[in-house]
PDB file of C-alpha atoms and ligand atoms in Angstrom:
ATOM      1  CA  UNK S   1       7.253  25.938  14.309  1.00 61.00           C
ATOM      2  CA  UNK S   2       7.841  22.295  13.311  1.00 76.00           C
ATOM      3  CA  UNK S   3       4.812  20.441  11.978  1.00 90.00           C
ATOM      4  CA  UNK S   4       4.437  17.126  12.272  1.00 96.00           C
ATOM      5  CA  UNK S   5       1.766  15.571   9.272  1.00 97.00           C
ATOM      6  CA  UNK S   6      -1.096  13.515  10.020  1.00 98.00           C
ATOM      7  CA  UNK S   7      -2.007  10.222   8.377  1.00 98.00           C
ATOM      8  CA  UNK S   8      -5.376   8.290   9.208  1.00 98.00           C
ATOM      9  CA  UNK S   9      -4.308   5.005   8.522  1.00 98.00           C
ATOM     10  CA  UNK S  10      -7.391   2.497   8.066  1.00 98.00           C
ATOM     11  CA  UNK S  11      -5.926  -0.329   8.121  1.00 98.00           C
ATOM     12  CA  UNK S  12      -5.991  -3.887   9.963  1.00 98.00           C
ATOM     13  CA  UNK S  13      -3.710  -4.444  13.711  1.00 98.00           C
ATOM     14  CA  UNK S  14      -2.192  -8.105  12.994  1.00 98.00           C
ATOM     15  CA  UNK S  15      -0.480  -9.778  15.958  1.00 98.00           C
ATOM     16  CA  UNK S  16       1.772 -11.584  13.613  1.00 98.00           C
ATOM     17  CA  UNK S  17       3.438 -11.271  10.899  1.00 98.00           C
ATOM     18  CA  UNK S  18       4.588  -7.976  10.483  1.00 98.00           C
ATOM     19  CA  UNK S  19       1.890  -6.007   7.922  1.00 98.00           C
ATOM     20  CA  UNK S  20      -0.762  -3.100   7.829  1.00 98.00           C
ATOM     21  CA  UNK S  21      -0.455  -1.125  11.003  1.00 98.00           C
ATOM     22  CA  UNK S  22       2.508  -3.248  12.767  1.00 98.00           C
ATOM     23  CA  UNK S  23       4.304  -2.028   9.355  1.00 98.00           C
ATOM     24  CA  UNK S  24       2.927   1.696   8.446  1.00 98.00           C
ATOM     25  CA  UNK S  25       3.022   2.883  12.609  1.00 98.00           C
ATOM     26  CA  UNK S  26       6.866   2.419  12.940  1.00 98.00           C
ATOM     27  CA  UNK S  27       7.986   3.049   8.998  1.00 98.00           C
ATOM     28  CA  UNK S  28       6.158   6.282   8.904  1.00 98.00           C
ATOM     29  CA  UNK S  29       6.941   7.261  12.201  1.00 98.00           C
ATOM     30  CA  UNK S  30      10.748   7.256  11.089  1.00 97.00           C
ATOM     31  CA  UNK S  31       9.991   9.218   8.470  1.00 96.00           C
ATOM     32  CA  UNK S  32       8.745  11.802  10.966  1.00 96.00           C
ATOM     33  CA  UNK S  33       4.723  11.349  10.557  1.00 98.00           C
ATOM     34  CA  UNK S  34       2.154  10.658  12.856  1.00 98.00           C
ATOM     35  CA  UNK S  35      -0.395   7.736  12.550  1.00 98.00           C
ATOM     36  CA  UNK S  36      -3.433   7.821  13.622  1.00 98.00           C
ATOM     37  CA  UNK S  37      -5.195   4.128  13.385  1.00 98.00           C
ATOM     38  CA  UNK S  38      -8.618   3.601  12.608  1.00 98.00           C
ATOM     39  CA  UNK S  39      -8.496  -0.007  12.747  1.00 98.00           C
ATOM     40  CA  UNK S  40     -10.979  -2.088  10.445  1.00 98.00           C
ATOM     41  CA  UNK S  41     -10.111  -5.361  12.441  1.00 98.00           C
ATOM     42  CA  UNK S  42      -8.068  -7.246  14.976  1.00 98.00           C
ATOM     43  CA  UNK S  43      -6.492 -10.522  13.952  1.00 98.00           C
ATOM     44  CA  UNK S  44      -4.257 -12.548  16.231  1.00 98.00           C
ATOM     45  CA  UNK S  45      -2.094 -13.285  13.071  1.00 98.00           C
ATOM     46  CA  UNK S  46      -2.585 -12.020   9.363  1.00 97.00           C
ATOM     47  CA  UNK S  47      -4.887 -14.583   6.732  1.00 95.00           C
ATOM     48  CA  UNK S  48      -1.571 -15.832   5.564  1.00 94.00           C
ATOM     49  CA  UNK S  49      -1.403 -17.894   8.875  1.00 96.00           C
ATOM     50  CA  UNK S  50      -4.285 -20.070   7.386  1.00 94.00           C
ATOM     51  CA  UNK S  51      -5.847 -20.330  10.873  1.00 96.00           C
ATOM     52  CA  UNK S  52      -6.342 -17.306  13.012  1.00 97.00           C
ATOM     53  CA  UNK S  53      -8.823 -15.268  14.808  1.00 97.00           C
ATOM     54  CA  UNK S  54     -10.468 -11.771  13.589  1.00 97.00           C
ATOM     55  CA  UNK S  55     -11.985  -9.103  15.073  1.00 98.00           C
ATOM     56  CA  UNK S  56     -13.939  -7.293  12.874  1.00 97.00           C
ATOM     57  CA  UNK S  57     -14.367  -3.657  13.819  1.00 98.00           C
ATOM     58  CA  UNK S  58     -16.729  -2.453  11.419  1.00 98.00           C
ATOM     59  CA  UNK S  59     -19.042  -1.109  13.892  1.00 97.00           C
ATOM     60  CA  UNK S  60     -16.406   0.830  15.683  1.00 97.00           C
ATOM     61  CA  UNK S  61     -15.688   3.252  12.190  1.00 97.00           C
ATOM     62  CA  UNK S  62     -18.624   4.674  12.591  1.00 96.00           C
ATOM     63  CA  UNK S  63     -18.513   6.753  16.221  1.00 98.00           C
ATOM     64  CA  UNK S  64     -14.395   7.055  15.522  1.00 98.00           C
ATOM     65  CA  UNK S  65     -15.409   9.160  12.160  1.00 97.00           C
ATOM     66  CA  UNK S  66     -17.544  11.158  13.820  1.00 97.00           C
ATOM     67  CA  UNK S  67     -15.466  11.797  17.214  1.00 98.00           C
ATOM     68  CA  UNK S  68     -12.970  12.968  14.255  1.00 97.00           C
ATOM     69  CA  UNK S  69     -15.442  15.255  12.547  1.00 95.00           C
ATOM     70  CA  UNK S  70     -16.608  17.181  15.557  1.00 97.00           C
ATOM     71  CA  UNK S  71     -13.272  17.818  16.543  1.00 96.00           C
ATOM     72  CA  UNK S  72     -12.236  18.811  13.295  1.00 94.00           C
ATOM     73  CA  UNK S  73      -8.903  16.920  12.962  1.00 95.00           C
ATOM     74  CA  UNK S  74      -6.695  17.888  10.090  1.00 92.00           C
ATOM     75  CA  UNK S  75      -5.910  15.093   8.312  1.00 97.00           C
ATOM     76  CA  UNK S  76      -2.971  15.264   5.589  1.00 98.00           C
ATOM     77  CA  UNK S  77      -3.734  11.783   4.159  1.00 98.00           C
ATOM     78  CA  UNK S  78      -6.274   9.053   4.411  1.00 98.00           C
ATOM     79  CA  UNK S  79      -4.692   5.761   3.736  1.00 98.00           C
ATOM     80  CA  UNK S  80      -6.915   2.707   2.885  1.00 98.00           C
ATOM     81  CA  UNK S  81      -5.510  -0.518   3.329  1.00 98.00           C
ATOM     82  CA  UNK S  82      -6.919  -4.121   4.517  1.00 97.00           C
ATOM     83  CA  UNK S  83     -10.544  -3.935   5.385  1.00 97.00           C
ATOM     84  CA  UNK S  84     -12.764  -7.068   7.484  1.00 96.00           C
ATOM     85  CA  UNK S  85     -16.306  -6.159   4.920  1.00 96.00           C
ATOM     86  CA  UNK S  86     -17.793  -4.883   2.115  1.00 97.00           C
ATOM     87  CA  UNK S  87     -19.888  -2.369   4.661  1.00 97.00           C
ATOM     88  CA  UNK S  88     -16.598  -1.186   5.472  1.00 98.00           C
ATOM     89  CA  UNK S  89     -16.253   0.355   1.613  1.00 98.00           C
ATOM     90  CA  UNK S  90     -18.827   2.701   2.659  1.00 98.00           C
ATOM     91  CA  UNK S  91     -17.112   3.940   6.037  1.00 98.00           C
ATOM     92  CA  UNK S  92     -13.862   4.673   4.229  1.00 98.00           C
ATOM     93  CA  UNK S  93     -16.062   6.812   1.403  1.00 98.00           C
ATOM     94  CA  UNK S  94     -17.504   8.907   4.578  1.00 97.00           C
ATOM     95  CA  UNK S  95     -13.867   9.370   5.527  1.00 97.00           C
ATOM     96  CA  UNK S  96     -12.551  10.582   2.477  1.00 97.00           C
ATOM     97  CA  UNK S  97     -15.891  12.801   2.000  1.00 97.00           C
ATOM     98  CA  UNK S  98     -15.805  14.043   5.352  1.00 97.00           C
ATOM     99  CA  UNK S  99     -12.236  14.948   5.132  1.00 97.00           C
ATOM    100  CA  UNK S 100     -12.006  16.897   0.834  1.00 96.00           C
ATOM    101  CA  UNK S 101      -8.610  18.669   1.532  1.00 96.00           C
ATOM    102  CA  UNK S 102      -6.369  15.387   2.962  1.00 97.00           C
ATOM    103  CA  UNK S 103      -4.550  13.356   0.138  1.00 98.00           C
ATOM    104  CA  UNK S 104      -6.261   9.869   0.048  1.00 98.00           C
ATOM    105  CA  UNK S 105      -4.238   6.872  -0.734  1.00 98.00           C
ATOM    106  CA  UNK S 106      -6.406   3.692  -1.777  1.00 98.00           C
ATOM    107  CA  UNK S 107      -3.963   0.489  -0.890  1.00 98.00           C
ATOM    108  CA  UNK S 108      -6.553  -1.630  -3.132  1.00 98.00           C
ATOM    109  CA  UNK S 109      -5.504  -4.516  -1.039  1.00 96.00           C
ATOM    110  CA  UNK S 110      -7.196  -7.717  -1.763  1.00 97.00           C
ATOM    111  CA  UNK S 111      -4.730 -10.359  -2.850  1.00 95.00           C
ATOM    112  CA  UNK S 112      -1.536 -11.623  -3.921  1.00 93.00           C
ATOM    113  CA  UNK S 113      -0.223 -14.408  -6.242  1.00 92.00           C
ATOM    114  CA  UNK S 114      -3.149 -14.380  -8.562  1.00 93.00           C
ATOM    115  CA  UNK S 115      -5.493 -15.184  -5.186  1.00 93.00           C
ATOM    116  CA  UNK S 116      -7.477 -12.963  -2.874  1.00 93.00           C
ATOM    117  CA  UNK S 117      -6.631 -13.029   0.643  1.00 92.00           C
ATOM    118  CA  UNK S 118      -9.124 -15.855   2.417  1.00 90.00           C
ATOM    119  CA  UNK S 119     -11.129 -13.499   4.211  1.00 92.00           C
ATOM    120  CA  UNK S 120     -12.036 -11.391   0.790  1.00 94.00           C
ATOM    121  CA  UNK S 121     -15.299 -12.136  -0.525  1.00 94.00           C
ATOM    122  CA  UNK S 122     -16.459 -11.525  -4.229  1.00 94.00           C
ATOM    123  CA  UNK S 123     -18.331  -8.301  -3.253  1.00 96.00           C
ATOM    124  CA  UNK S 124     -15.399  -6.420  -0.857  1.00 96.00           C
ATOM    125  CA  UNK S 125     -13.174  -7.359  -3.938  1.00 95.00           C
ATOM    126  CA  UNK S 126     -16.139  -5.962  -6.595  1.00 95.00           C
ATOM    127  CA  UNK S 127     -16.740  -2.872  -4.385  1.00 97.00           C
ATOM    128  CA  UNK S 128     -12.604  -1.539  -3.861  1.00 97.00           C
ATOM    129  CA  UNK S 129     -13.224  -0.018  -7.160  1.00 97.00           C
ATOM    130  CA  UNK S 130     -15.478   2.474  -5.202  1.00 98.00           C
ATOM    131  CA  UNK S 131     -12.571   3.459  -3.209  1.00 98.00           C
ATOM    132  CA  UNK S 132     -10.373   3.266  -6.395  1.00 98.00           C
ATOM    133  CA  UNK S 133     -12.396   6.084  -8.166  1.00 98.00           C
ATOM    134  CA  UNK S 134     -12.349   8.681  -5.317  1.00 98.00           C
ATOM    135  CA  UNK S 135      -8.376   8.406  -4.598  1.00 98.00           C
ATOM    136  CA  UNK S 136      -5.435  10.230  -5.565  1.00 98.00           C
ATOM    137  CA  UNK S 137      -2.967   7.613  -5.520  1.00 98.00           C
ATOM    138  CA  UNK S 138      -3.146   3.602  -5.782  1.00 98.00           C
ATOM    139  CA  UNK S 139      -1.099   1.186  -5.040  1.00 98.00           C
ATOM    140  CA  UNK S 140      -2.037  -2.426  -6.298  1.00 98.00           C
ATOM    141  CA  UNK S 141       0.007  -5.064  -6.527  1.00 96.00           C
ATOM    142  CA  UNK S 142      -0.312  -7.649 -10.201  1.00 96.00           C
ATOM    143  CA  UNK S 143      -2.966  -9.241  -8.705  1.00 96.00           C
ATOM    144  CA  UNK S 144      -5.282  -6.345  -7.494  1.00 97.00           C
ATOM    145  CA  UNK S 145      -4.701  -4.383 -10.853  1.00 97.00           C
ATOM    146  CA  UNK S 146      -5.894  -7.703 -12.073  1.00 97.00           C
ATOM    147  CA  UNK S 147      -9.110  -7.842 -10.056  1.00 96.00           C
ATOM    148  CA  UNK S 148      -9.609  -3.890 -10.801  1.00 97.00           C
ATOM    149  CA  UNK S 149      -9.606  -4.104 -14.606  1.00 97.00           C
ATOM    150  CA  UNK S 150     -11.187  -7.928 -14.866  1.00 96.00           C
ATOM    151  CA  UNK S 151      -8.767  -9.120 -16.560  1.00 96.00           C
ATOM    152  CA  UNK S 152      -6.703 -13.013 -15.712  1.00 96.00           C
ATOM    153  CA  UNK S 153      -4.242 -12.609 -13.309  1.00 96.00           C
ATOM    154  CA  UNK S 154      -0.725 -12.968 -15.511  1.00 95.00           C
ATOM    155  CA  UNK S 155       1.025 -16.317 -14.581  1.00 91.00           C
ATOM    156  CA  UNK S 156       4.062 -15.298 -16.888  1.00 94.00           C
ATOM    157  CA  UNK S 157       6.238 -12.584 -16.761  1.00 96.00           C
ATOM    158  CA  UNK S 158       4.260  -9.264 -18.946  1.00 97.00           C
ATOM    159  CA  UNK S 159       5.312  -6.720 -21.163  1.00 97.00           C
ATOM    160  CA  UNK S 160       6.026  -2.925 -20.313  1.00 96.00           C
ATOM    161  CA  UNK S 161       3.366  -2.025 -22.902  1.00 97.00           C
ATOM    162  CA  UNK S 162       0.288  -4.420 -21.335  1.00 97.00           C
ATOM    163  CA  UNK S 163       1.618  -2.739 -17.750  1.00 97.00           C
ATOM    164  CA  UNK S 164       1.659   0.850 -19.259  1.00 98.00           C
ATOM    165  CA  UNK S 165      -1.630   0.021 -20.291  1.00 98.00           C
ATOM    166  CA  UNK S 166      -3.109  -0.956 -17.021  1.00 98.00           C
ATOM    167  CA  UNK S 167      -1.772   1.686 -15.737  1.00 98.00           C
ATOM    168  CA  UNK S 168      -3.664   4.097 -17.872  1.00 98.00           C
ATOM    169  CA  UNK S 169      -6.743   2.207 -17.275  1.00 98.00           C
ATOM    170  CA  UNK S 170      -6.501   2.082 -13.776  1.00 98.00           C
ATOM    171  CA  UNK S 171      -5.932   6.201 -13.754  1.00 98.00           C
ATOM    172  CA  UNK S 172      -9.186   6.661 -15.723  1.00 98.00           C
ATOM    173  CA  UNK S 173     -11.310   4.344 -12.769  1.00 98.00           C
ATOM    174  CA  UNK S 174     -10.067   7.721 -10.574  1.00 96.00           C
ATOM    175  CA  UNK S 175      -6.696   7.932  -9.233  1.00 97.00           C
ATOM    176  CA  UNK S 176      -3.852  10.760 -10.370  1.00 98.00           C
ATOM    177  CA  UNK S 177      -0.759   8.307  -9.672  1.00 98.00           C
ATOM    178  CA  UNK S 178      -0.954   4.101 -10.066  1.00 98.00           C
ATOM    179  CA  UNK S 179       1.944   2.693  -8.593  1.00 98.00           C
ATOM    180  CA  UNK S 180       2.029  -0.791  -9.980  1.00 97.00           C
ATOM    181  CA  UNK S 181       4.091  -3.068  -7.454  1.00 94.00           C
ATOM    182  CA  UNK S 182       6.658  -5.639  -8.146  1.00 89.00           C
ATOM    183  CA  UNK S 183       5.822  -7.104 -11.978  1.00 94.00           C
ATOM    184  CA  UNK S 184       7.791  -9.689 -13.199  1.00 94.00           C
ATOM    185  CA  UNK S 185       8.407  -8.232 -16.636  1.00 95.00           C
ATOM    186  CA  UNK S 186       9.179 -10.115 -20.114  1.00 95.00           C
ATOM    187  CA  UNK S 187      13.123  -8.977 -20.408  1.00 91.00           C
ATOM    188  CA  UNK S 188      13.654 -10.598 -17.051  1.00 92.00           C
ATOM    189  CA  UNK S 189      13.344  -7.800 -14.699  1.00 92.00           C
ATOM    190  CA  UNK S 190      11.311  -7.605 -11.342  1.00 92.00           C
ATOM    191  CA  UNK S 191      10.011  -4.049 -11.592  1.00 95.00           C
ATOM    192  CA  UNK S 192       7.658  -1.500  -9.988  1.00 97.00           C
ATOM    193  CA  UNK S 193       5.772   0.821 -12.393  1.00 98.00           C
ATOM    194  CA  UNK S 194       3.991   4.111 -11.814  1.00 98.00           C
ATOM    195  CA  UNK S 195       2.287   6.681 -14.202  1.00 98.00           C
ATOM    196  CA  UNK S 196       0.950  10.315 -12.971  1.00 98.00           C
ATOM    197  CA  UNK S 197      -1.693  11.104 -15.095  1.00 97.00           C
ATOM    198  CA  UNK S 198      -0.988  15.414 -14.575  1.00 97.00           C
ATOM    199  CA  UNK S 199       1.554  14.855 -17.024  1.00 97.00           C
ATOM    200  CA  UNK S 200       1.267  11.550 -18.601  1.00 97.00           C
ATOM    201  CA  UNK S 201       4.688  10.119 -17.514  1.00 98.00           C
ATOM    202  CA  UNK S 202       5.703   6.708 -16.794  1.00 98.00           C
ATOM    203  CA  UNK S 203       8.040   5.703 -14.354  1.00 98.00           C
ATOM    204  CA  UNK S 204      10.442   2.029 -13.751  1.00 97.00           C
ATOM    205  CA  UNK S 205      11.911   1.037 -11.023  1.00 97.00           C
ATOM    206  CA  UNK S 206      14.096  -1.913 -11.396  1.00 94.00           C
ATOM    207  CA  UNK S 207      14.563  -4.514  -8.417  1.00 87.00           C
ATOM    208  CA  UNK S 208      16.736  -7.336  -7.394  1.00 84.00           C
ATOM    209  CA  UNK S 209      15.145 -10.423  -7.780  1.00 81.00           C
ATOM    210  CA  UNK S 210      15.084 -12.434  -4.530  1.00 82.00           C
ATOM    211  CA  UNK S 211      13.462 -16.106  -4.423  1.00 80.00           C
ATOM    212  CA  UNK S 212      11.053 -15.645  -1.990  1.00 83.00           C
ATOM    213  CA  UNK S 213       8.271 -13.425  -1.094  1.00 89.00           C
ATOM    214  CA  UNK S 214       7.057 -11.791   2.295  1.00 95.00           C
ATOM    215  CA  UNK S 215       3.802 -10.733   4.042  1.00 95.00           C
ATOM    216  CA  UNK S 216       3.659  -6.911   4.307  1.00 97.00           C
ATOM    217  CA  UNK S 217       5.676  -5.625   1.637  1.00 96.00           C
ATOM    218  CA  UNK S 218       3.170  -4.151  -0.174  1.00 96.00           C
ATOM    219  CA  UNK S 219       1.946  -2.144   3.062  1.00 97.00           C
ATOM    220  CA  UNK S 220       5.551  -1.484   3.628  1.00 98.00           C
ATOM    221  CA  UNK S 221       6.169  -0.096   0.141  1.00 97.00           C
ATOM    222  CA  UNK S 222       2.888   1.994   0.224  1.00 98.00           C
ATOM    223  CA  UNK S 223       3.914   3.582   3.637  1.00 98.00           C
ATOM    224  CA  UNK S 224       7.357   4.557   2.635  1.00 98.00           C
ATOM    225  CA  UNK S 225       5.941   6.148  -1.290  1.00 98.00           C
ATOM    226  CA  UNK S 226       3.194   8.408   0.824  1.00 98.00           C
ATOM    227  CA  UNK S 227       5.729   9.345   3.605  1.00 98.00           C
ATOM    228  CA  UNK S 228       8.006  10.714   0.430  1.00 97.00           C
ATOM    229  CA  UNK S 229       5.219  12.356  -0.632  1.00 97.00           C
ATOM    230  CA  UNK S 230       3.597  13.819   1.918  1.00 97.00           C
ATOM    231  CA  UNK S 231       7.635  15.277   2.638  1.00 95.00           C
ATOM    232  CA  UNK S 232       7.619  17.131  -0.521  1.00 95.00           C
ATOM    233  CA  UNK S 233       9.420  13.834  -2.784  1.00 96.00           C
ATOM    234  CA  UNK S 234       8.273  13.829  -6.335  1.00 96.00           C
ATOM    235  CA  UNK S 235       6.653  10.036  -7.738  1.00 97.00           C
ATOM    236  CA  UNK S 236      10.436   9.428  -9.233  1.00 97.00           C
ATOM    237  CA  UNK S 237      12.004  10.269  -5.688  1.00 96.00           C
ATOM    238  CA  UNK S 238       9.059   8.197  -3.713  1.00 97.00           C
ATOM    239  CA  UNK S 239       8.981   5.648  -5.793  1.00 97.00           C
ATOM    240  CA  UNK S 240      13.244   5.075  -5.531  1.00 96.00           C
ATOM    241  CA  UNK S 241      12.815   5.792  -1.690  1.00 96.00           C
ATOM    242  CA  UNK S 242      10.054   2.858  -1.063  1.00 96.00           C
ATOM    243  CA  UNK S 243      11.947   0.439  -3.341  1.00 96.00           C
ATOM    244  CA  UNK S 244      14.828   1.291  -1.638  1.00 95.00           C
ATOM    245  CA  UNK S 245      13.980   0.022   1.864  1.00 97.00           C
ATOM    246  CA  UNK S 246      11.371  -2.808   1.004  1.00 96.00           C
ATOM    247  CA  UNK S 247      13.894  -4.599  -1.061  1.00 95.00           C
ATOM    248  CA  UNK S 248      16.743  -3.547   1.674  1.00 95.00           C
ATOM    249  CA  UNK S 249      14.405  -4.993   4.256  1.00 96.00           C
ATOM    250  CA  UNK S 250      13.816  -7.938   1.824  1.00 95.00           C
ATOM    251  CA  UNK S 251      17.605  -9.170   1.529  1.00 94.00           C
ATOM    252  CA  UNK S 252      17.774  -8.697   5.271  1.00 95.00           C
ATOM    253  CA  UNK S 253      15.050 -11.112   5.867  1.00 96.00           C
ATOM    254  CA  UNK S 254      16.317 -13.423   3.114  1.00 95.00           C
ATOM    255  CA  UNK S 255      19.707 -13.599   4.802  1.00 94.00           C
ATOM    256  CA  UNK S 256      18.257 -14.846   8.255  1.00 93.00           C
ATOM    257  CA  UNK S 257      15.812 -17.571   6.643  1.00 91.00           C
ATOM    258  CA  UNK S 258      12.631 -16.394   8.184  1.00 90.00           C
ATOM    259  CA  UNK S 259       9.036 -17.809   6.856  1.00 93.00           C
ATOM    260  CA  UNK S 260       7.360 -15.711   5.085  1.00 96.00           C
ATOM    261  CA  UNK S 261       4.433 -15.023   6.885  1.00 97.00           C
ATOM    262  CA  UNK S 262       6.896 -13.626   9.502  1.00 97.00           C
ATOM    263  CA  UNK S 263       6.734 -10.685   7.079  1.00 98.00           C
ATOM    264  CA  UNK S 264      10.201  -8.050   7.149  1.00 97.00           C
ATOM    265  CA  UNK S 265      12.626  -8.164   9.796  1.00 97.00           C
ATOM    266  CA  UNK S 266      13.122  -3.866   9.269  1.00 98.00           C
ATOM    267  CA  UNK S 267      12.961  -3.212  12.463  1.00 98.00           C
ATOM    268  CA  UNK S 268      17.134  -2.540  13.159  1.00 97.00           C
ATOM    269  CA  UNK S 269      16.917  -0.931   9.591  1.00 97.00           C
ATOM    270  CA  UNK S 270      14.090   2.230   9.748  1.00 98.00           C
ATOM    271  CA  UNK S 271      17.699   4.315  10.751  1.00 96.00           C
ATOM    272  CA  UNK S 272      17.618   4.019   6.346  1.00 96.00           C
ATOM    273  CA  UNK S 273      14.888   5.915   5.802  1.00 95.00           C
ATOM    274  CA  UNK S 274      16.424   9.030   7.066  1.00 87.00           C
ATOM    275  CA  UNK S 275      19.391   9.041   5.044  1.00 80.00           C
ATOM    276  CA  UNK S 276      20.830  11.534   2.536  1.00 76.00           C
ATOM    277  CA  UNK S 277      21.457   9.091  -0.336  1.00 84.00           C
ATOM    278  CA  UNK S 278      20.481   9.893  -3.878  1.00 86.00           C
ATOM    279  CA  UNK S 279      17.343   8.487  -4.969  1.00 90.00           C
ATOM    280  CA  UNK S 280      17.766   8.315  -9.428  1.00 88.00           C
ATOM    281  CA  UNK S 281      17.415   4.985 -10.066  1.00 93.00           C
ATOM    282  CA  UNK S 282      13.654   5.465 -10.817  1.00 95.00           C
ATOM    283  CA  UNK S 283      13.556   6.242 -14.626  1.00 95.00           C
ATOM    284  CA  UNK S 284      11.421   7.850 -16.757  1.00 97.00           C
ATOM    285  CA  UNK S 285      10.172   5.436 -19.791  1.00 94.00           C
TER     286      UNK S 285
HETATM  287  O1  PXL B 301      -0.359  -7.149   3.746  1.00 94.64           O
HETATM  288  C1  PXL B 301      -1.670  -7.274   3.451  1.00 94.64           C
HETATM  289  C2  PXL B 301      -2.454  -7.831   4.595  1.00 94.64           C
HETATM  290  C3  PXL B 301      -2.922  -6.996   5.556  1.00 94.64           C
HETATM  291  N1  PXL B 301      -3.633  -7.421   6.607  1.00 94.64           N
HETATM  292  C4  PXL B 301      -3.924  -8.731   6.750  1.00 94.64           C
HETATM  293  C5  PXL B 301      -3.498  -9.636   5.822  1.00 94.64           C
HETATM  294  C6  PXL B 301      -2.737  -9.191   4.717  1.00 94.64           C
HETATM  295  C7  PXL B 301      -2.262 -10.159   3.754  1.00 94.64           C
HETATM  296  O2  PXL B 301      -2.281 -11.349   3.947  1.00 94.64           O
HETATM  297  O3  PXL B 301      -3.804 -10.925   5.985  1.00 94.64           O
HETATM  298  C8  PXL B 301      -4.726  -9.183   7.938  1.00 94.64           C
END
């Protein structure tokens, strides 16, 4: 009989601009997965918006997680994304503790462009490398690997060898595979790097370089790398497949001159994710 996987997805419900849930329900549903929200907060628009209104649903975790203990749900994955408080650090620890045999995927998300997110305070960002320690993959963009390992946020394009060295760093505060998103890199490539500590590989992912930048993309490439997973991919195959349709869903957007905070217009393109094509442009370096 057909299974259909499970993925809590703890993760913010933004009105606009497509990101978090409004991005992981629909991409992973297309990839044949079922969500199952356990939302940390209600906005009317995402922090990008500079004004908007927030629901934080910090009190709600607590009754969902144990409604989903006592009925025993069989979780494949736990997927951490945005979160409304530091308090909310210690729901998503219960989560993964109450729940040892589902793959748990720590979106370390915090900030972008060298600057957290407004509603981010000093401890939420000092406290995601709680979360960071207990998962099996990560996902941080340049400027959460940043906040991670306390180091400056880059302003100029970096070398493979300082990434490859984050990398391993990050792996040793807990996770198996660190995906590191969309890094400008010194020989004038846009590129997203993972390493999977089981075997000690590193793995590139070149990208087309478009001028402009949208909200969601990192939720959008996480979503797409854990559906590939959870169908059996390998990192090199994920990794190609995510790429793939964030920076497909990226030119799309570019052509029709949205804003930004708009986030990706993928919506006529999720028919992509479930096609044959061969995924080997992700290299081993
Ligand atoms: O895409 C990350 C994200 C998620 N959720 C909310 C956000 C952001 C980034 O701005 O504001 C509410």
């Amino acid at each position: 009989m057909k299974n259909i996987k499970k993925v809590a997805a703890i993760q913010d419900m933004s009105g606009l601009g497509r990101c978090s849930l409004t991005v992981i329900i629909p991409v992973l549903s297309a990839m044949g997965i079922q969500v199952c929200p356990v939302p940390t907060a209600v906005l009317s628009a995402h922090t990008g918006y500079g004004e908007f209104v927030m629901h934080d649903l910090t009190d709600f975790m607590v009754p969902v997680l144990e409604h989903y203990k006592k009925l025993k749900v069989d979780f494949d994955c736990i997927y951490s994304g945005f979160l409304a408080s530091a308090e909310q650090i210690d729901h998503c620890l219960e989560f993964f503790r109450a729940f040892p045999d589902s793959l748990k995927l720590v979106d370390p998300v915090m900030g972008d462009d060298g600057r957290a997110y407004a509603t981010y305070t000093k401890e939420l960002c000092d406290r995601m490398s709680e979360l960071v320690a207990v998962a099996d993959i990560i996902t941080p963009n340049l400027t959460e690997a940043a906040i991670l390992l306390g180091e400056q946020y880059p302003k100029n394009a970096v070398s493979l060898d300082l990434i490859k060295r984050w990398l391993v760093r990050l792996s040793e505060m807990g996770a198996g595979i660190v995906v590191i998103t969309s890094v400008m890199l010194e020989d004038g490539n846009m590129a997203t790097v993972g390493y999977n500590k089981a075997d000690g590989s590193f793995w590139r992912l070149n990208s087309k370089i478009v001028p402009a930048h949208y909200s969601g993309t990192g939720d959008m490439f996480a979503s797409v790398l854990i559906g590939s997973i959870l169908k059996g991919d390998d990192l090199a195959v994920a990794m190609n497949r995510a790429g793939d349709f964030t920076e497909h869903s990226v030119r799309v957007t570019y052509r029709c001159k949205k804003p930004w905070t708009e986030g990706l217009m993928f919506e006529g393109e999720l028919g992509r994710l479930f096609s044959d094509r061969q995924y080997n442009d992700c290299v081993r370096i």
